[in-house]
XYZ file of C-alpha atoms in Angstrom:
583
model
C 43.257 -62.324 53.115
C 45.486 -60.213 51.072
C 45.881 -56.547 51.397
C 43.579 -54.844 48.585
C 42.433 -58.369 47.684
C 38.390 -58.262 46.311
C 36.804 -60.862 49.045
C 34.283 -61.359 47.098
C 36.422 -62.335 43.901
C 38.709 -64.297 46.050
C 35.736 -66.405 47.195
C 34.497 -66.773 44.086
C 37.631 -68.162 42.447
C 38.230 -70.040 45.173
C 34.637 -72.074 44.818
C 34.738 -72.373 40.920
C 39.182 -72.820 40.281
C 38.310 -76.094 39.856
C 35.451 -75.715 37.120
C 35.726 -72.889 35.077
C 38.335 -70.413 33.914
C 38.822 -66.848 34.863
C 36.943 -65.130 32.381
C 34.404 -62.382 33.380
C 33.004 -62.684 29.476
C 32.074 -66.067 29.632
C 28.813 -67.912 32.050
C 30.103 -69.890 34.652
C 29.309 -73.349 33.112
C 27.674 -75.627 34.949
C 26.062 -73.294 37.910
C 22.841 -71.596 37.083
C 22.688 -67.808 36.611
C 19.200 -68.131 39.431
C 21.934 -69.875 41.906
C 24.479 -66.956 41.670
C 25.023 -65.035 44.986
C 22.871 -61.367 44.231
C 26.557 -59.820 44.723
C 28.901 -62.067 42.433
C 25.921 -61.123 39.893
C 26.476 -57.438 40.065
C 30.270 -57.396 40.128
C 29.659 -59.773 36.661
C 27.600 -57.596 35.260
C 29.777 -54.339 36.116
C 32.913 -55.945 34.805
C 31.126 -57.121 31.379
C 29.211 -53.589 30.537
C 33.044 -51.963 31.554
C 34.720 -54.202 28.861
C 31.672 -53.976 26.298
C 31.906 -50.249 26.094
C 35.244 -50.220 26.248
C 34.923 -52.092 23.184
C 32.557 -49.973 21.554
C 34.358 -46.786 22.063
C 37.606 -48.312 20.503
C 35.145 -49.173 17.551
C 34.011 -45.405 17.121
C 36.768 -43.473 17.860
C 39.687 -45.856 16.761
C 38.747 -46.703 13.092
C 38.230 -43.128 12.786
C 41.701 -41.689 13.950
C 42.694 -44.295 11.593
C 40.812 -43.038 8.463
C 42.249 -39.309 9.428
C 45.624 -40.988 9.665
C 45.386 -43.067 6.068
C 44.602 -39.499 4.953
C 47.452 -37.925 6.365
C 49.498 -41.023 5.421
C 48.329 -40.257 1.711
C 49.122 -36.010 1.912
C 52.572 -36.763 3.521
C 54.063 -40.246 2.320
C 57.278 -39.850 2.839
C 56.971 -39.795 6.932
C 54.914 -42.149 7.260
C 55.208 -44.753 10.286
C 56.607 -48.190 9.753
C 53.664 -51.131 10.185
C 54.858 -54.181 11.944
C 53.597 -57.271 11.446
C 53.792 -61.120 12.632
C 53.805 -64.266 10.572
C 54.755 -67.644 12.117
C 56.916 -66.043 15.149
C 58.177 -63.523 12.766
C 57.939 -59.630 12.347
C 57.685 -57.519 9.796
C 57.835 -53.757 8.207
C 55.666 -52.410 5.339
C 55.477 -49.390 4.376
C 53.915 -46.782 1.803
C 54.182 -48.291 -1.738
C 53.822 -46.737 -5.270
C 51.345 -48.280 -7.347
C 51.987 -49.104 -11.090
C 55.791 -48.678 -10.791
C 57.576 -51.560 -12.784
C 54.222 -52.985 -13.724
C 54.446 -57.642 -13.595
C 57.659 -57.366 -11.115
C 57.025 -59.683 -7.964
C 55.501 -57.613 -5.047
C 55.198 -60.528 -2.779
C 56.914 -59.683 0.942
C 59.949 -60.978 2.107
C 60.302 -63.702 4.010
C 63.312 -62.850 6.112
C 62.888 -61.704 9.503
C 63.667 -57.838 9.497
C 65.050 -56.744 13.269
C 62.432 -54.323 14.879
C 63.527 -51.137 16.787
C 62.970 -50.666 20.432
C 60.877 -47.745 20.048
C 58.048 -48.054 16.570
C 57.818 -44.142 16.993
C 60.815 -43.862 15.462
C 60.790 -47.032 12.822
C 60.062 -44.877 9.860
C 60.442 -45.868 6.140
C 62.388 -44.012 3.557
C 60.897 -41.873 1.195
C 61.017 -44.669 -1.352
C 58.821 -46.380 0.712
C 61.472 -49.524 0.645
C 61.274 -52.559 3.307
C 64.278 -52.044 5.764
C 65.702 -54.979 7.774
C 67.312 -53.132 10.996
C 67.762 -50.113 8.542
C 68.859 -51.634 5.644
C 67.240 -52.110 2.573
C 66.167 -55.796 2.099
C 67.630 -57.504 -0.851
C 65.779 -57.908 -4.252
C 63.425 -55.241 -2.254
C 65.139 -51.895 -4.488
C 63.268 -49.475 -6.576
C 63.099 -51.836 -9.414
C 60.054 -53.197 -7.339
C 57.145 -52.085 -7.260
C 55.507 -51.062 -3.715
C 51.859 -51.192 -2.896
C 50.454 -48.046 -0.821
C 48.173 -49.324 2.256
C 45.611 -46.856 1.267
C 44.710 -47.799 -2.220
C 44.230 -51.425 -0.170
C 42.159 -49.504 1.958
C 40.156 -48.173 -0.672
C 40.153 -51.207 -3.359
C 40.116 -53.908 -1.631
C 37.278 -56.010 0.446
C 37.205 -59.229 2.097
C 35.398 -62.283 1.273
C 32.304 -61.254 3.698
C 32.227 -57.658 2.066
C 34.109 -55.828 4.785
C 36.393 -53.882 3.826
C 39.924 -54.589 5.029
C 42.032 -51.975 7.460
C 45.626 -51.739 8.663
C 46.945 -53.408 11.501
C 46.630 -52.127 14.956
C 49.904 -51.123 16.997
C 50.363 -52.680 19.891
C 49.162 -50.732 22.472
C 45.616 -51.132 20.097
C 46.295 -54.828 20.912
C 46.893 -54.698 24.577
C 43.649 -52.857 24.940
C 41.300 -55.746 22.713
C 43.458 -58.723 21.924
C 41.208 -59.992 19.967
C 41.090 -58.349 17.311
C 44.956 -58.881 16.561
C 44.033 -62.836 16.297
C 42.935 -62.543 12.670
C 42.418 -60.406 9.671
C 38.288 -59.467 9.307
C 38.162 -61.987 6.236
C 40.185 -65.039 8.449
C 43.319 -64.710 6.993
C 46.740 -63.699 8.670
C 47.121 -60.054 7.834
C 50.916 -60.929 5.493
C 48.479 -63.203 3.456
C 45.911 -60.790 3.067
C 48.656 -58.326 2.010
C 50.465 -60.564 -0.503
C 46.514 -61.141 -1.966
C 46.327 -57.187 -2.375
C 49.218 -56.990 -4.175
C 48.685 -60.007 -6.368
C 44.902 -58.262 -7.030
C 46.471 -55.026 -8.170
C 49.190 -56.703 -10.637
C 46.587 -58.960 -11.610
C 44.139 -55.615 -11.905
C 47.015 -53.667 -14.024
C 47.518 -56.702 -16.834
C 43.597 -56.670 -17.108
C 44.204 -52.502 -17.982
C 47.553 -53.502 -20.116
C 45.576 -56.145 -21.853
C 42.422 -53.902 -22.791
C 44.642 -51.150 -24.159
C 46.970 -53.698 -26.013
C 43.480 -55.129 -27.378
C 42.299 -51.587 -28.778
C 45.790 -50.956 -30.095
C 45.523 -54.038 -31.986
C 42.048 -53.049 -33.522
C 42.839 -49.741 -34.455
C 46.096 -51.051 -36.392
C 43.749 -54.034 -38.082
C 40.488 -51.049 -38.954
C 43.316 -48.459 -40.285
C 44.964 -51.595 -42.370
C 41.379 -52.404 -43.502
C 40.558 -49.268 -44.312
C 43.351 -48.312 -46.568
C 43.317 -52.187 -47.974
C 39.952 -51.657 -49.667
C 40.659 -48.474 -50.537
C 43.128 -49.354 -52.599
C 41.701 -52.534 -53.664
C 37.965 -52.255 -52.854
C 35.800 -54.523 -50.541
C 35.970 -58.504 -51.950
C 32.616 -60.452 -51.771
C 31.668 -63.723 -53.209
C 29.614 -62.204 -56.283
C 25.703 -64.019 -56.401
C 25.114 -66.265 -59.259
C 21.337 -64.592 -59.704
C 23.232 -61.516 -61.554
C 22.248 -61.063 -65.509
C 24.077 -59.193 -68.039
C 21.651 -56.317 -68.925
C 21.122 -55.823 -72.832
C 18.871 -52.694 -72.146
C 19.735 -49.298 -73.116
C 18.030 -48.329 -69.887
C 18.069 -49.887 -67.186
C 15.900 -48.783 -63.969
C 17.537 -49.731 -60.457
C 15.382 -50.371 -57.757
C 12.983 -47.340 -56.456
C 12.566 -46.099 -60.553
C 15.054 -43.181 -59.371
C 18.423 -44.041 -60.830
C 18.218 -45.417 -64.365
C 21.658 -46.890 -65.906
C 21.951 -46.107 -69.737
C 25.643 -47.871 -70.070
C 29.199 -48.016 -68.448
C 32.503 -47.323 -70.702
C 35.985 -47.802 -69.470
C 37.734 -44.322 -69.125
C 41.711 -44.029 -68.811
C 41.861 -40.537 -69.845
C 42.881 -39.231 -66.326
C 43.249 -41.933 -64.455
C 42.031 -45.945 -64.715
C 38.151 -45.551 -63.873
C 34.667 -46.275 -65.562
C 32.603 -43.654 -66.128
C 28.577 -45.521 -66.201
C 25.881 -42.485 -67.869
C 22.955 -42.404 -65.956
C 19.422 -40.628 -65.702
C 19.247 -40.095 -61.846
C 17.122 -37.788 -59.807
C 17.981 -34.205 -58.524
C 16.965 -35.382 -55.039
C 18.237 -38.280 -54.967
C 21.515 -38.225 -53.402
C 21.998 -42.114 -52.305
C 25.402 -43.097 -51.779
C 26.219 -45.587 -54.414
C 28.855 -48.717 -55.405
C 30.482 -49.857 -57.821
C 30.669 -53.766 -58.261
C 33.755 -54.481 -60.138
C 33.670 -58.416 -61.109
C 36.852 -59.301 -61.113
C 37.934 -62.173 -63.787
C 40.941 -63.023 -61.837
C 39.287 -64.658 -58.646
C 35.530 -65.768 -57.891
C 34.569 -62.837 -56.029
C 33.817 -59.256 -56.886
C 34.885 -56.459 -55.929
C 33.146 -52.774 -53.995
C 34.353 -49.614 -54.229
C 32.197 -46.575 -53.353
C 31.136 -44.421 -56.747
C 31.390 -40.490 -56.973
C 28.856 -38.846 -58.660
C 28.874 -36.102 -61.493
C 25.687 -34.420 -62.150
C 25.026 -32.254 -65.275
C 25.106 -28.559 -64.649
C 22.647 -28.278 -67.821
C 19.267 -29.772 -66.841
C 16.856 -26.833 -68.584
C 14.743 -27.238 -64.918
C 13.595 -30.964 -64.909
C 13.986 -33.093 -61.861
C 15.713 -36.004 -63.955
C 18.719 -35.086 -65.896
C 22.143 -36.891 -67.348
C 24.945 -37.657 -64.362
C 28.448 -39.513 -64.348
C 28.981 -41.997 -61.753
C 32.592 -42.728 -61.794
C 34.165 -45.773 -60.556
C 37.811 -45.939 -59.982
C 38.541 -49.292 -60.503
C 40.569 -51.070 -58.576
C 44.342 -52.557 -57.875
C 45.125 -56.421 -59.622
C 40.937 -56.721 -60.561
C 40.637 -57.073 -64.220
C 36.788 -56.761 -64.738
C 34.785 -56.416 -68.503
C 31.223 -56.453 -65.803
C 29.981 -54.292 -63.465
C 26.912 -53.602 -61.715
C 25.382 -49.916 -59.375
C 23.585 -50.042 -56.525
C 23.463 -48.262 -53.075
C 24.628 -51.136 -51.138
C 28.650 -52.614 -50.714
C 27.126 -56.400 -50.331
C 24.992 -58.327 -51.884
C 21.173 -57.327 -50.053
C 19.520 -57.616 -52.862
C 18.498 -60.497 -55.820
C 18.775 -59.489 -59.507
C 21.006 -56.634 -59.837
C 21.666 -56.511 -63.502
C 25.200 -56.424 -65.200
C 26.490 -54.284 -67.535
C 29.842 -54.936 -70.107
C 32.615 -51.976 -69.884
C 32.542 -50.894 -73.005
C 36.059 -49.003 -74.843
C 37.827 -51.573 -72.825
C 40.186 -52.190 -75.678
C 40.206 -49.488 -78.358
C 40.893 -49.943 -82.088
C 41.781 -48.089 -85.026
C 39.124 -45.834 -86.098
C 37.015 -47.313 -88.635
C 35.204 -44.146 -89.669
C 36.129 -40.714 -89.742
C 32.998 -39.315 -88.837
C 29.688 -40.368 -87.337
C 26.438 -38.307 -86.961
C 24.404 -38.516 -83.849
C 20.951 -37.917 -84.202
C 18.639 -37.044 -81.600
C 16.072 -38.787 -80.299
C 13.551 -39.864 -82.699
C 10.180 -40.220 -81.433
C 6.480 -40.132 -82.602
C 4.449 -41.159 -85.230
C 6.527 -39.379 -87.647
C 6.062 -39.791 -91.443
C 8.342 -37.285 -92.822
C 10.136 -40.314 -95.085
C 11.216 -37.701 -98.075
C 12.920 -35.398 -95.356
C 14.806 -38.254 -93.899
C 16.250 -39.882 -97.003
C 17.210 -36.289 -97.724
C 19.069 -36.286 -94.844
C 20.708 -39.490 -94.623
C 22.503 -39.001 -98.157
C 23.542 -35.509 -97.898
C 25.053 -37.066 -94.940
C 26.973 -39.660 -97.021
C 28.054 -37.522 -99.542
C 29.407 -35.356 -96.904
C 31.501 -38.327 -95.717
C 29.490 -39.207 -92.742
C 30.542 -43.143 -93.075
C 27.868 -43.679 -89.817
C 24.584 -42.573 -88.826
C 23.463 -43.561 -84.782
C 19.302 -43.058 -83.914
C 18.453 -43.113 -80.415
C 14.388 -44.248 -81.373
C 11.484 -44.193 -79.177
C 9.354 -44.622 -82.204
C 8.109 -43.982 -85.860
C 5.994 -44.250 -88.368
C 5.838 -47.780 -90.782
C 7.232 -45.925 -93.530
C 10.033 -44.484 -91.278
C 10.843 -48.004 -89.621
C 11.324 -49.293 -92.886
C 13.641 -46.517 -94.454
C 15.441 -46.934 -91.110
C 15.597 -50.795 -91.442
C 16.952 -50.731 -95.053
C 20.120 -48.425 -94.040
C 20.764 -50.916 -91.257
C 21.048 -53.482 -93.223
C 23.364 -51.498 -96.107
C 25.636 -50.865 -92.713
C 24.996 -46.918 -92.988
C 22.525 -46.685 -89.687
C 22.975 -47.712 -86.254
C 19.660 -47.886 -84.172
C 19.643 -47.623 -80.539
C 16.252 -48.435 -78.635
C 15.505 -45.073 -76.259
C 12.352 -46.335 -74.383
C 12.513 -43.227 -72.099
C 8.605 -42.877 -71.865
C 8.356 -46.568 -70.274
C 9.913 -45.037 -67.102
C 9.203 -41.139 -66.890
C 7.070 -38.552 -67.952
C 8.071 -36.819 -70.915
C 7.245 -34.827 -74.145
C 9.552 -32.859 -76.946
C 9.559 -29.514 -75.114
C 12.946 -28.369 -73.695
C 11.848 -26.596 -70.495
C 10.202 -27.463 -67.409
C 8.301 -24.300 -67.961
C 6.594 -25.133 -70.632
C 4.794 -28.194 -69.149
C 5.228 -28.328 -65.226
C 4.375 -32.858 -64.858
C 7.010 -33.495 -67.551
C 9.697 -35.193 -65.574
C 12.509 -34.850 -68.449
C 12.560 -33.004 -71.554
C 12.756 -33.563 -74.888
C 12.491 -37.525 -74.401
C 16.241 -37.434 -72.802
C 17.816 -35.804 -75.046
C 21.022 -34.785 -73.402
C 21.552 -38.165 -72.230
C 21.692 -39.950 -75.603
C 23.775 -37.656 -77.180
C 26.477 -38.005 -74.119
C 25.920 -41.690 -74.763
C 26.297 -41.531 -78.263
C 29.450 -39.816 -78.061
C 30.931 -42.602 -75.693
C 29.589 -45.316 -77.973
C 31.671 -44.015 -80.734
C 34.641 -42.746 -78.858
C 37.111 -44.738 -80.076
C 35.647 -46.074 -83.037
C 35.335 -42.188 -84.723
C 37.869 -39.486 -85.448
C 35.023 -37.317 -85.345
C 31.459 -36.426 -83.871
C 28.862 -34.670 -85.210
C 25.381 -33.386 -82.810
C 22.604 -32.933 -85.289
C 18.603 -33.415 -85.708
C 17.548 -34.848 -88.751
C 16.050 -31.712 -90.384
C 19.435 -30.182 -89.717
C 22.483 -30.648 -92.084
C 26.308 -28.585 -91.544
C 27.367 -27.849 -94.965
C 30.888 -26.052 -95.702
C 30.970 -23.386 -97.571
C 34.279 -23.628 -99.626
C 34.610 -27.676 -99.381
C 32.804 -30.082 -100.774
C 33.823 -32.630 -97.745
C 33.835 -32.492 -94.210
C 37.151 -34.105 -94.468
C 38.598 -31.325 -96.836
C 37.257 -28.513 -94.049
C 38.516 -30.331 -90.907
C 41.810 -30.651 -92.901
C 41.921 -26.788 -93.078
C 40.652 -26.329 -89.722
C 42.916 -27.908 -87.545
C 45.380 -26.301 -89.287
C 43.993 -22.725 -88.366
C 43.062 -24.146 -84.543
C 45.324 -26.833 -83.555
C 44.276 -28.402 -79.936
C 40.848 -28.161 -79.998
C 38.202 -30.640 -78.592
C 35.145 -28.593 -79.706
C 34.403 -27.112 -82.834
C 30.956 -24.804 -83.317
C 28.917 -23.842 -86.379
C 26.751 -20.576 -86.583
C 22.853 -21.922 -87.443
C 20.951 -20.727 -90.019
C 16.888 -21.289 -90.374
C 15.638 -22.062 -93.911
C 12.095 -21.237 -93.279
C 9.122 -23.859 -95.245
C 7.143 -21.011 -96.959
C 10.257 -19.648 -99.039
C 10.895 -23.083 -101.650
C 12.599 -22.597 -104.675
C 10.517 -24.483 -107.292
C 13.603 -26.035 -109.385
C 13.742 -29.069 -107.389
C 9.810 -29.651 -107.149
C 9.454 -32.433 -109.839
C 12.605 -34.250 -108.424
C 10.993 -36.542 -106.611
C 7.590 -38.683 -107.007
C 4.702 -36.686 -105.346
C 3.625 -39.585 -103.094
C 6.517 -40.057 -100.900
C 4.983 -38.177 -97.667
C 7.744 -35.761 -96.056
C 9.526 -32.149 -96.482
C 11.407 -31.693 -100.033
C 14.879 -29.274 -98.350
C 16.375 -29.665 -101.897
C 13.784 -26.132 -101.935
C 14.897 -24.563 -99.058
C 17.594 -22.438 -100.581
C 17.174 -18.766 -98.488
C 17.567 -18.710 -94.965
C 16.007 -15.768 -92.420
C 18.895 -13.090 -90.819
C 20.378 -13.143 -87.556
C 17.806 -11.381 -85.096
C 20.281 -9.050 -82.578
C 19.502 -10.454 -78.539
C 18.427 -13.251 -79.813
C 20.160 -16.434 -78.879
C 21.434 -18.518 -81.756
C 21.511 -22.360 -81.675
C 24.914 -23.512 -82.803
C 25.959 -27.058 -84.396
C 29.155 -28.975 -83.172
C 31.932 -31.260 -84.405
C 33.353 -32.498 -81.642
C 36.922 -34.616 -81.170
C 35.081 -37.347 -78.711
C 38.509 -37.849 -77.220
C 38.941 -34.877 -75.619
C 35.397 -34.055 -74.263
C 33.670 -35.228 -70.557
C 30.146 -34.042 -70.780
C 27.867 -32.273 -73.904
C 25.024 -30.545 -73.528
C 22.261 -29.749 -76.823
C 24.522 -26.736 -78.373
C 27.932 -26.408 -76.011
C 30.304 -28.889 -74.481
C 29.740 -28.402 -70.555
C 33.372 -30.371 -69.842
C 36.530 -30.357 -72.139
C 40.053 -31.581 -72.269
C 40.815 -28.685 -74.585
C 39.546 -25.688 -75.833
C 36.035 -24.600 -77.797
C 36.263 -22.301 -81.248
C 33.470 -20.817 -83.398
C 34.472 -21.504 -86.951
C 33.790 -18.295 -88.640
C 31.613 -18.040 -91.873
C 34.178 -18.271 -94.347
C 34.686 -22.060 -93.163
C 31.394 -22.823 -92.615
C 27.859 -20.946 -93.086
């Protein structure tokens, strides 16, 4: 026997050399654990619980000196130790990388053998955290690529049993448990679980490159879009269920937007301006739907809307909505509605009017106010009608909502002698209203004075370019000069006096019915029903703080919006024509 030789582990290598190996982890195969000697059991059983705890302490303690060291590897980078590591008989160094330098450049690790120093304690990396081969830098290994530090592999990335994956040991961590130097925790060679960390964070980077590239890309294509259509409006294949709407007025869905007609205006800029009766609530966004004749599709563009500032306190009132039409679209349709894109069936059409003006054919034109009622005042309105002629009115426009029989057929024969123009005003179909002019006079009238203000605006549009000159007048009211016999002889004069004006007013006068003169009371046969104002010669004195109703002759060219006595919106400027002109 051997000096310091274990008798009993001599004896029992001597009995089982031939059997099994020398391995204090494994059974002895093919003797039964009963069989063992009571003392070979106990030295087993000491030697295993020595190694297992062994084990288990390098498990606690180990790992966690290495977590404080990734740490400190990650505060101080540039120190940090050189890793070593062997691949098919060869070693090794890595060390600390930056991540997203030189973003797609090859990161894989060289395959040249790189000479280890004596002592690791002193294998240290440069601060660039380059791969050295016996202290040199390894070719194509530079700062033009890019390095992977071990700690964002500690962090990021797992193996394929959901472990996460750890740095190597050194070797005096092997010595103590070779085992765990044999293979990587996923059962791959620790280089090949490196070069698949660095191929996951270039392949993780493009993803990031590609999403941002992606969004760039959209933004550009929105912003184009955007300014495309703003410039040119939004194109849709139109729907073949659209009519062309012959109505003067024309409710769109909800009975809260009613479209009276749309006329081309290129005063400021190329738009069309479509009249409407809306409500003061109702603020919906709206579009314009220009249908272009140049390709089968038509065109969106959103609408801006101009409300009235005169509305005497109803909730429904005149407003603008203006449509700037757009870029290489060449439309004589168009059609309102809240919506860019065809949601709905039916939405009517209405022609652009003033689309191509002409030479005037008259030089003026009276617009009469609406006419509605069972009216019979037939002498009154044959009165009118000729003083207007002899005047030189060559056109008369009524916006009716109804009459008498007699009055339908005086109105009827100047139609067809080319003197009248009738316009159907069926404003009572749709909303509550009555003759007075304020909402405080009847509270449930929902416009006054059967929508007034709105036919004269349209009236004034109708005949923009067709007459030199406007006139805003009930029937039972007549502007007569007092040194002319014309109103072409007085304009004459007056745009001499008042050069660049769009607005011309006329002080009012009332001729009251009980004063009659009775020279003119056998003029005409007694049966005709209706008010004789050949006899109304003497007219009633200006009351002081009283407000005076004035007439106007407007130049329809240079006016936006009207109102009853005033022009709310002018190119140029308003005069009062004082009484030697006019009464």
């Amino acid at each position: 026997m051997k000096v310091g030789a274990n008798p009993t582990h001599d004896a029992y290598v001597a009995s089982w050399k031939d059997r099994v190996p020398v391995d204090p982890m494994q059974p002895y195969v093919g003797q039964p654990e009963s069989s063992l000697k009571e003392d070979e059991l106990r030295h087993r059983n000491k030697t295993s619980s020595r190694i297992q705890g062994r084990h288990t302490r390098r498990t606690e303690t180990t790992r966690h000196n290495e977590r404080e060291q990734r740490h400190t590897y990650t505060k101080q980078p540039k120190e940090r130790k050189a890793q070593v590591w062997t691949k098919g008989g060869k070693d090794y160094f890595l060390g600390p990388v930056e991540i997203g330098s030189n973003f797609g450049v090859d990161t894989k690790l060289s395959e040249k053998p790189l000479a280890l120093s004596s002592d690791l304690s002193s294998s240290t990396l440069s601060s660039g955290g380059l791969l050295t081969e016996g202290g040199t830098p390894v070719p194509g290994r530079g700062s033009t690529t890019p390095m992977v530090d071990l700690t964002a592999f500690t962090r990021a990335s797992t193996s394929s049993n959901g472990k996460q994956w750890r740095p190597p040991l050194s070797e005096s961590e092997e010595e103590e448990e070779p085992c765990l130097s044999e293979a990587s925790p996923s059962g791959l060679e620790e280089s090949d679980t490196i070069d698949s960390m660095v191929l996951y964070i270039s392949l993780k980077n493009m993803k990031i490159m590609k999403l941002r590239l992606t969004f760039l890309i959209l933004k550009i294509y929105i912003l184009t879009y955007t300014c495309y259509h703003i410039l040119h409006g939004k194109r849709v294949k139109p729907n073949n269920d659209l009519t062309i709407s012959r109505d003067t007025i024309t409710p769109l869905e909800g009975n809260t937007i009613f479209i009276i007609s749309a006329y081309y205006d290129g005063r400021e800029s190329s738009k069309v301006r479509v009249l409407t009766i809306i409500h003061s609530r109702d603020m919906k966004e709206l579009y314009c739907w220009f249908y272009c004749t140049n390709e089968p599709e038509y065109v969106s563009v959103k609408a801006k809307i101009q409300f009235h500032r005169e509305w005497f306190g109803f909730n429904y009132g005149p407003a603008d909505v203006i449509c700037p039409e757009p870029q290489d679209c060449f439309s004589q349709h168009i059609s309102i509605h809240w919506s860019n894109t065809h949601k709905t069936n039916h939405v009517p059409k209405f022609e652009i009017q003033n689309r191509n003006p002409q030479p005037f054919s008259v030089n003026f034109t009276v617009c009469i106010s609406t006419m509605f009622g069972n009216q019979n005042n037939v002498l009154q309105y044959v009165q009118a009608i000729e003083m207007y002629r002899l005047l030189g009115a060559q056109k008369v426009v009524v916006y009716k909502n109804g009459c008498s029989k007699a009055i339908c057929q005086v109105l009827d024969y100047y139609v067809s002698i080319g003197v009248l123009e009738i316009i159907p005003w069926p404003i009572d179909k749709y909303l509550r209203t009555s003759n007075v002019w304020h909402q405080n006079m009847n509270r449930e009238i929902q416009i006054g004075y059967y929508g007034q203000l709105s036919s004269l605006n349209d009236c004034m549009y109708r005949n923009m370019y067709k007459s030199r000159y406007v006139t805003l007048n009930d029937m039972d009211e007549i502007i007569l000069p007092r040194h002319h016999k014309t109103w072409d002889e007085m304009m004459k004069d007056v745009e001499n006096v008042y050069p660049n004006t769009a607005v011309y007013l006329i002080k009012h006068y009332h001729y009251p019915n009980n004063i009659t003169d009775p020279h003119f009371q056998t003029a005409f046969p007694k049966n005709i029903p209706g008010t004789n104002i050949l006899q109304l010669i003497h007219y009633e004195q200006k009351k002081p703080n009283v407000f005076n109703n004035k007439k106007m002759i407007v130049n329809p060219r240079e006016v936006i919006q009207l109102s009853v006595h005033s022009a709310l919106w002018a190119y140029k400027r308003t005069v009062f024509l004082p009484d030697y002109i006019s009464p």
